[in-house]
mmCIF file of C-alpha atoms in Angstrom:
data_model
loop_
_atom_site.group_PDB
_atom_site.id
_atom_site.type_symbol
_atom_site.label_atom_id
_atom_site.label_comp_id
_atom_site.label_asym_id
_atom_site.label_seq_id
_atom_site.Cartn_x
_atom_site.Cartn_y
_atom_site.Cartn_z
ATOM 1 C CA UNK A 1 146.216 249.401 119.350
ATOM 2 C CA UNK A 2 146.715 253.082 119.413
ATOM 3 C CA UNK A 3 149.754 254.209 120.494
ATOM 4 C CA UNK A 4 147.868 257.351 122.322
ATOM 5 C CA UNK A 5 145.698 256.191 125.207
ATOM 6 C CA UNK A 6 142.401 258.211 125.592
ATOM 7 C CA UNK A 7 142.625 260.388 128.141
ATOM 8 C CA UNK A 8 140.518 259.866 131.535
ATOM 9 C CA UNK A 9 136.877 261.361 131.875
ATOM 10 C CA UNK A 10 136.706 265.504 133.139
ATOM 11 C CA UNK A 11 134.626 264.743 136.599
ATOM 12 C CA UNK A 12 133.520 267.777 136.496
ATOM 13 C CA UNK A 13 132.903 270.619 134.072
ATOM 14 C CA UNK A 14 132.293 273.911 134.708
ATOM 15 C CA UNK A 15 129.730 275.863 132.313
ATOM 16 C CA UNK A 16 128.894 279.425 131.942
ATOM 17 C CA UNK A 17 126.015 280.410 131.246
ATOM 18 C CA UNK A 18 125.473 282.238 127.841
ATOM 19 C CA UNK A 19 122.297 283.455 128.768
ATOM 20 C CA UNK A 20 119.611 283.741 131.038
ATOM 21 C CA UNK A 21 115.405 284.088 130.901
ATOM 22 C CA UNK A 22 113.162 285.746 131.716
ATOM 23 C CA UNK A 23 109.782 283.745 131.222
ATOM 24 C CA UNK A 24 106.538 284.506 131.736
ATOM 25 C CA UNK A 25 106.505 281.356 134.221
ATOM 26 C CA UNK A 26 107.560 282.582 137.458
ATOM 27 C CA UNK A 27 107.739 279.327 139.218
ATOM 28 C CA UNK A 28 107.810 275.475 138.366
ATOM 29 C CA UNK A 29 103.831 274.990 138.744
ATOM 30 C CA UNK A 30 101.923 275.688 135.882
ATOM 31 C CA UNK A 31 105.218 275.000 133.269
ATOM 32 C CA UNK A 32 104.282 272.764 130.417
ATOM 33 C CA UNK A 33 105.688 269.551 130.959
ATOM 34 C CA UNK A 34 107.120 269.349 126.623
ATOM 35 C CA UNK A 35 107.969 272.847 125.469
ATOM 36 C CA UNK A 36 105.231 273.304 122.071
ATOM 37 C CA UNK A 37 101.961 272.821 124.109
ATOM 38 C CA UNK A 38 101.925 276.043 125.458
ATOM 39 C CA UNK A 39 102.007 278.360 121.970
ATOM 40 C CA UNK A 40 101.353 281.616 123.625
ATOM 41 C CA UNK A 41 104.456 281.413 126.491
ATOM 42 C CA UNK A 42 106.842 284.129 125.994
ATOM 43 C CA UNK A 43 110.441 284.832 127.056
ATOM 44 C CA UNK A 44 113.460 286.934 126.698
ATOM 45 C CA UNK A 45 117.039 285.358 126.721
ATOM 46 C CA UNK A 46 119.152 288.154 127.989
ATOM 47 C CA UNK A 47 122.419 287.389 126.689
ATOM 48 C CA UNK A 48 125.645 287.527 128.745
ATOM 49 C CA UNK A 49 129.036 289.148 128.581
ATOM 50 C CA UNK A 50 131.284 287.739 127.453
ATOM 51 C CA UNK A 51 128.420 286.546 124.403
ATOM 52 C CA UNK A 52 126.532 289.461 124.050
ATOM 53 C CA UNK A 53 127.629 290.343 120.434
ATOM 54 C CA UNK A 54 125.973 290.500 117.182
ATOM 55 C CA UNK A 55 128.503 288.708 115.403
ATOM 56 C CA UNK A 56 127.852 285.297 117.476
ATOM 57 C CA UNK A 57 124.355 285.260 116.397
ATOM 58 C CA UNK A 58 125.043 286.388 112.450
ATOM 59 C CA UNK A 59 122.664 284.214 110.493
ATOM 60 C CA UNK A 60 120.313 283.145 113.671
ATOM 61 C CA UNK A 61 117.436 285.172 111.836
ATOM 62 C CA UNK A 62 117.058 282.798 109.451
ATOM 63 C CA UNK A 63 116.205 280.227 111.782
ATOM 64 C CA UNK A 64 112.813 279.389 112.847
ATOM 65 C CA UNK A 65 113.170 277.131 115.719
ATOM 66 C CA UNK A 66 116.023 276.493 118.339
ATOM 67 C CA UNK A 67 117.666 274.168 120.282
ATOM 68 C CA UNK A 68 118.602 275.518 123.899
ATOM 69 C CA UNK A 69 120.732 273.480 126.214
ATOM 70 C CA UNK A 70 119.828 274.200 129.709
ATOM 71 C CA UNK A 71 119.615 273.811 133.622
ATOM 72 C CA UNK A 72 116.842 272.524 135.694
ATOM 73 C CA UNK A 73 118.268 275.160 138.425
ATOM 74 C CA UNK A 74 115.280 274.228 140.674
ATOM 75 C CA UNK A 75 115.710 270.959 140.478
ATOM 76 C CA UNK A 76 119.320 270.078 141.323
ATOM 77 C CA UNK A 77 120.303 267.220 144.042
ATOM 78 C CA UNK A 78 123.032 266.406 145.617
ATOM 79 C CA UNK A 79 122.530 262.846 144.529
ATOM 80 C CA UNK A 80 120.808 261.204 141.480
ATOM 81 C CA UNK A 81 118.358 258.341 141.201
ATOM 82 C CA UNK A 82 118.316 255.684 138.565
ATOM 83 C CA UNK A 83 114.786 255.656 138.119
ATOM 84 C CA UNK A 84 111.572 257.962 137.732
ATOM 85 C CA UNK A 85 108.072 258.768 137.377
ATOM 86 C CA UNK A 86 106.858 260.244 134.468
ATOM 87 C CA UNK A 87 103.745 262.240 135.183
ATOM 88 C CA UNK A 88 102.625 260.932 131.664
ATOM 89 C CA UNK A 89 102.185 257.435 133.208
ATOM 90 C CA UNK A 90 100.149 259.068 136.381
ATOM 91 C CA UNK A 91 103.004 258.760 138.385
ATOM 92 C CA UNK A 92 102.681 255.452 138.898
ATOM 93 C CA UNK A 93 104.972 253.597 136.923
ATOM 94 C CA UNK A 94 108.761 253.850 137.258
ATOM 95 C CA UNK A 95 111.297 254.318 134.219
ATOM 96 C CA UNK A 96 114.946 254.720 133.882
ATOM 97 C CA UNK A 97 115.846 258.628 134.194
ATOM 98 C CA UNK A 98 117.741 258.122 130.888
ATOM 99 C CA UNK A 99 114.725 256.630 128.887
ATOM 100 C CA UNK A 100 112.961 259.906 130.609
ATOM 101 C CA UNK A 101 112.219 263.622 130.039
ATOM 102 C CA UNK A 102 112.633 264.111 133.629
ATOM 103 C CA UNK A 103 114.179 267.102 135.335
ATOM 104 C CA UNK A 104 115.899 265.276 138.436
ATOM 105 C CA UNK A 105 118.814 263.845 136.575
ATOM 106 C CA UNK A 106 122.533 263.670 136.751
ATOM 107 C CA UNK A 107 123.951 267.138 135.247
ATOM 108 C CA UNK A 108 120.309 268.743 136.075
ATOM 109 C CA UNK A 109 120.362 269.187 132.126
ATOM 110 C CA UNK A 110 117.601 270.224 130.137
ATOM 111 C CA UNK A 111 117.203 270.109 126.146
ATOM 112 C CA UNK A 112 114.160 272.462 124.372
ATOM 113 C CA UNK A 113 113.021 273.434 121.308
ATOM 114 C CA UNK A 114 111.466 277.152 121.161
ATOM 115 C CA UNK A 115 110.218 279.555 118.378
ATOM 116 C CA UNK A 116 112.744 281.801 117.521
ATOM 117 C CA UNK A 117 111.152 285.243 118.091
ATOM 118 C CA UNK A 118 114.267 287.557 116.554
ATOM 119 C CA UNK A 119 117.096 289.150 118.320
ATOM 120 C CA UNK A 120 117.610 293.213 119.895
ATOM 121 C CA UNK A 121 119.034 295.237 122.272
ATOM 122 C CA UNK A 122 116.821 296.944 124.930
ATOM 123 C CA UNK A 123 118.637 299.428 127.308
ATOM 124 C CA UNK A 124 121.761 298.295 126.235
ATOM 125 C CA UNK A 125 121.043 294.202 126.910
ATOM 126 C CA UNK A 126 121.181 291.975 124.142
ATOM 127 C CA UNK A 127 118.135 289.676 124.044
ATOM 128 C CA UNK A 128 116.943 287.339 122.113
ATOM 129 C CA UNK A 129 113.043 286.272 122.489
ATOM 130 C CA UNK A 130 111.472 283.117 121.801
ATOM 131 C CA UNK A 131 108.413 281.726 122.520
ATOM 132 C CA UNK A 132 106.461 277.904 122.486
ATOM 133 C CA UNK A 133 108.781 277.243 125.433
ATOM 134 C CA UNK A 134 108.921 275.554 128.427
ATOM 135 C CA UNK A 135 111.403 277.900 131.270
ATOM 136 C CA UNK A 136 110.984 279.175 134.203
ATOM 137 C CA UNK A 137 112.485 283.045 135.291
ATOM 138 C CA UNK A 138 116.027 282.751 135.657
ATOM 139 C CA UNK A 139 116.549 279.335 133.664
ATOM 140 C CA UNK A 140 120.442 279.575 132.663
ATOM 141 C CA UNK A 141 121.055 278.632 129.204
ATOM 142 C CA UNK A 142 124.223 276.781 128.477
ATOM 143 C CA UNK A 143 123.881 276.820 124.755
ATOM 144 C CA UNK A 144 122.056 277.829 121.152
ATOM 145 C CA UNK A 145 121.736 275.886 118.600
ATOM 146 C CA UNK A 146 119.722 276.179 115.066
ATOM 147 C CA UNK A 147 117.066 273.491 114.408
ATOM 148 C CA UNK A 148 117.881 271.710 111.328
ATOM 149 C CA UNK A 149 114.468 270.319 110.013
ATOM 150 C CA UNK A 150 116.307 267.897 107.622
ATOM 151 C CA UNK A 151 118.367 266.256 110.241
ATOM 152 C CA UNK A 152 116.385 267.062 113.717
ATOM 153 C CA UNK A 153 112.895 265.849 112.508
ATOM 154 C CA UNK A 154 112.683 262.116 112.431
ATOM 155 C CA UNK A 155 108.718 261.147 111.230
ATOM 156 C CA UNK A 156 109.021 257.796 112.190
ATOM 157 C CA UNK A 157 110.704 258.050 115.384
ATOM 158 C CA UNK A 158 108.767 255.763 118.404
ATOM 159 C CA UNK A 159 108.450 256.096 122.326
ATOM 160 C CA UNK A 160 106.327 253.466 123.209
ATOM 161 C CA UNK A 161 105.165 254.953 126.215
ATOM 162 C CA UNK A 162 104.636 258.426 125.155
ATOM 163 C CA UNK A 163 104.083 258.480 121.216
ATOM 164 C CA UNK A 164 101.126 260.822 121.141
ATOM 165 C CA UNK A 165 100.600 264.189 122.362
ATOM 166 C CA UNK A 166 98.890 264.523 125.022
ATOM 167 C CA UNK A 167 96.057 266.742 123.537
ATOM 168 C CA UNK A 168 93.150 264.266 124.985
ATOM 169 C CA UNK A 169 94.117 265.068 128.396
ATOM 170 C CA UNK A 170 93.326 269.055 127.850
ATOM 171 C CA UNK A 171 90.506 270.314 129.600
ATOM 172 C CA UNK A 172 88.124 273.242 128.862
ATOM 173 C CA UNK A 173 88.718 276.390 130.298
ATOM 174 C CA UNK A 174 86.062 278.648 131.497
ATOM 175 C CA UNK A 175 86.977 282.425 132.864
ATOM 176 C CA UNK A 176 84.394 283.583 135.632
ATOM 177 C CA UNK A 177 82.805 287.122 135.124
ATOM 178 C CA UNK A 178 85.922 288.024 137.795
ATOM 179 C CA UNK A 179 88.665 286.910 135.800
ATOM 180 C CA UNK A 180 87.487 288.491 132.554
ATOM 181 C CA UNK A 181 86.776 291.704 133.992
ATOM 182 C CA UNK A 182 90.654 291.909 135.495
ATOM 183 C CA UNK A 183 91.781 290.523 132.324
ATOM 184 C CA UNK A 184 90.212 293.353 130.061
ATOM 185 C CA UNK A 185 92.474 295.853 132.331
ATOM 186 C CA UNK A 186 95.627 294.741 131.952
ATOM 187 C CA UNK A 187 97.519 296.305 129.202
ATOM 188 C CA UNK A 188 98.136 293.696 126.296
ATOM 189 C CA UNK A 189 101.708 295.046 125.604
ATOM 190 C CA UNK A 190 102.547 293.738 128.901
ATOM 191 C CA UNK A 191 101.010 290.465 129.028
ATOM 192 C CA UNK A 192 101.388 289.441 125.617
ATOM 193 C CA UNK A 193 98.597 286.358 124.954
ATOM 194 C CA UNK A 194 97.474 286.066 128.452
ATOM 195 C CA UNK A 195 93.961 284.705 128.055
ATOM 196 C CA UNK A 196 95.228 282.095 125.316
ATOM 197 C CA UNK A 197 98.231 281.346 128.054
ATOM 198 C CA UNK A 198 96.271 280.759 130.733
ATOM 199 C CA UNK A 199 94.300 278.669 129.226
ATOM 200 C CA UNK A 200 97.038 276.550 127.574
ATOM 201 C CA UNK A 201 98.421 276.519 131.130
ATOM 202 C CA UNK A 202 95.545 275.207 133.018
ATOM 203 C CA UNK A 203 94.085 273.413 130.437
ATOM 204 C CA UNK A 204 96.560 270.418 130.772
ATOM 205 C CA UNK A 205 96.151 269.864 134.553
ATOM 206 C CA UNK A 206 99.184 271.201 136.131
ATOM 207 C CA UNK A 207 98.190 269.271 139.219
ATOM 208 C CA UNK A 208 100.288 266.650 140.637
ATOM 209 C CA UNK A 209 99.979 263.145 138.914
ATOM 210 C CA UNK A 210 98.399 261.835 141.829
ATOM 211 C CA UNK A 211 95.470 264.778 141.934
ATOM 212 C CA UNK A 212 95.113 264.856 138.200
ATOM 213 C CA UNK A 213 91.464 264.455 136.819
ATOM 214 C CA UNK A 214 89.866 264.454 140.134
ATOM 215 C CA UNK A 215 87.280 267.526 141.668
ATOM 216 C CA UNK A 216 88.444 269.181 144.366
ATOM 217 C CA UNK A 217 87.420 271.952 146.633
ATOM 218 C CA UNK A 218 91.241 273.504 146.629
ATOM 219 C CA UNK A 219 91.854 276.323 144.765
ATOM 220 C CA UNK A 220 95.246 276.703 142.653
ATOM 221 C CA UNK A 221 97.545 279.631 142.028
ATOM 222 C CA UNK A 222 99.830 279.694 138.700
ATOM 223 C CA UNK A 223 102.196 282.807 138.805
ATOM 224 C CA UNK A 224 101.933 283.814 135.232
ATOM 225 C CA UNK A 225 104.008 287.308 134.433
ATOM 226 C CA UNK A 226 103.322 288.357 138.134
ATOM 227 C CA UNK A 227 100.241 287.965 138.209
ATOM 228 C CA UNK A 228 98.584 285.184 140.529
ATOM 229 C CA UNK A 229 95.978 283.400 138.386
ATOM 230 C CA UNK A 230 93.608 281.165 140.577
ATOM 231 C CA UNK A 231 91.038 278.112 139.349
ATOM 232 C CA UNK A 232 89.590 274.958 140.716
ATOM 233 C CA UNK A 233 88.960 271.935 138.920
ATOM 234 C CA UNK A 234 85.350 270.698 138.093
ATOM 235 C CA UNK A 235 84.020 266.940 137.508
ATOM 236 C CA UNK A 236 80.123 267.221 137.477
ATOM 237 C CA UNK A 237 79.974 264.382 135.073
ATOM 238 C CA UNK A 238 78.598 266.038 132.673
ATOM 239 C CA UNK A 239 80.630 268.445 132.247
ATOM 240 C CA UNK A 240 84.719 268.186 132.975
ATOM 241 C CA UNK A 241 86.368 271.908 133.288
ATOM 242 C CA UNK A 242 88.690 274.348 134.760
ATOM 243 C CA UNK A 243 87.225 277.727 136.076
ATOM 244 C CA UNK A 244 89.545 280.406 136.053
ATOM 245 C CA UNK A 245 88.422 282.605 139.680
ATOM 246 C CA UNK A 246 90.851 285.698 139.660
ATOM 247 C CA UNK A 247 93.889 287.204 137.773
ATOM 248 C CA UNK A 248 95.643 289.548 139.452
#
């Protein structure tokens, strides 16, 4: 027996934030539910004091991919429930919140891995951009980690109720005369990939689990970058899609 007991579990932590985003997803609609199946999201991490120094990230440049350690700060309740729904099951099956991906869990703690996009200061801010990522504006980052291909990619690792990606479920996209007209307008240096975007965005069905795959008359708004990008869903039988209305 050791002669130095552990000590007692903290019961509560207090974490500060190292940085915080700003994402091209301006609310929680529309945000792929894995980071990687939207290639074309951007974001900035703008990197707080005490943290905002070169030396911390010496070395980060050689990284392709990161881990980020985050908050679901839109999703935090005052109390926790032992089980879920996983929009990949429809919504209709419960699992335990720790065999899910789920955002309403205890902690509120999320776990992504982005593109690393390089690091620089703008007006004085330290930022470092990424991209293939999952965040919503104002997401605080708790911590950055390097991926490590040899020891974070595991080939023959199994979920049996989610092994493959969900690329059968993605719709096709088609942009009325509307939406390409506004699109053509917008300057490109400000909305970096926005056709591609929108179409990775809408193409998956952001819909509720419950609405997903059916036609409906509603028409949905994604906030993408400030702009309000509106579509219906169509299911003529022959021929499944999204129409993209308006982007502005």
């Amino acid at each position: 027996m050791s002669r130095h007991p552990s000590k007692p579990a903290a019961e509560a932590l207090t974490l500060t934030p190292v940085a915080i985003t700003r994402s091209c997803f301006r609310d929680k609609f529309g945000v792929p539910r894995q980071p990687g199946l939207t290639r074309h999201a951007r974001a900035d991490l703008v990197i707080q004091s005490p943290f905002d120094r070169e030396d911390a990230f010496r070395g980060l440049e050689t990284a392709s991919h990161l881990w980020l350690t985050f908050q679901f700060h839109e999703a935090v309740r005052a109390e926790w429930r032992p089980v879920v729904r996983p929009p990949r099951l429809g919504g209709n099956r419960k699992m335990g919140v720790f065999a899910s991906r789920s955002p309403f869990r205890p902690n509120s703690l999320g776990l992504s891995v982005v593109r690393n996009e390089g690091l620089l200061r703008v007006d004085g801010q330290l930022i470092l951009r990424i991209s293939d990522h999952d965040l919503i504006d104002g997401t605080p980052i708790l911590d950055i980690k390097p991926y490590l291909p040899f020891a974070d990619s595991v080939p023959e690792a199994t979920l049996g109720w989610a092994d493959s990606p969900p690329t059968e479920e993605r719709l096709e996209v088609v942009f009325l005369p509307e939406a390409e007209q506004q699109i053509l307008g917008l300057p490109p240096e400000h909305y970096p990939d926005l056709r591609p975007l929108i179409e990775d965005v809408v193409g998956y069905d952001p819909r509720p689990s419950f609405r997903r795959g059916r036609e409906e008359d509603r028409i949905y708004g994604a906030h993408l970058y400030g702009l309000n990008v509106r579509f219906r869903f169509v299911n003529d039988r022959s021929w499944k899609r999204v129409e993209v209305l308006t982007v502005c």
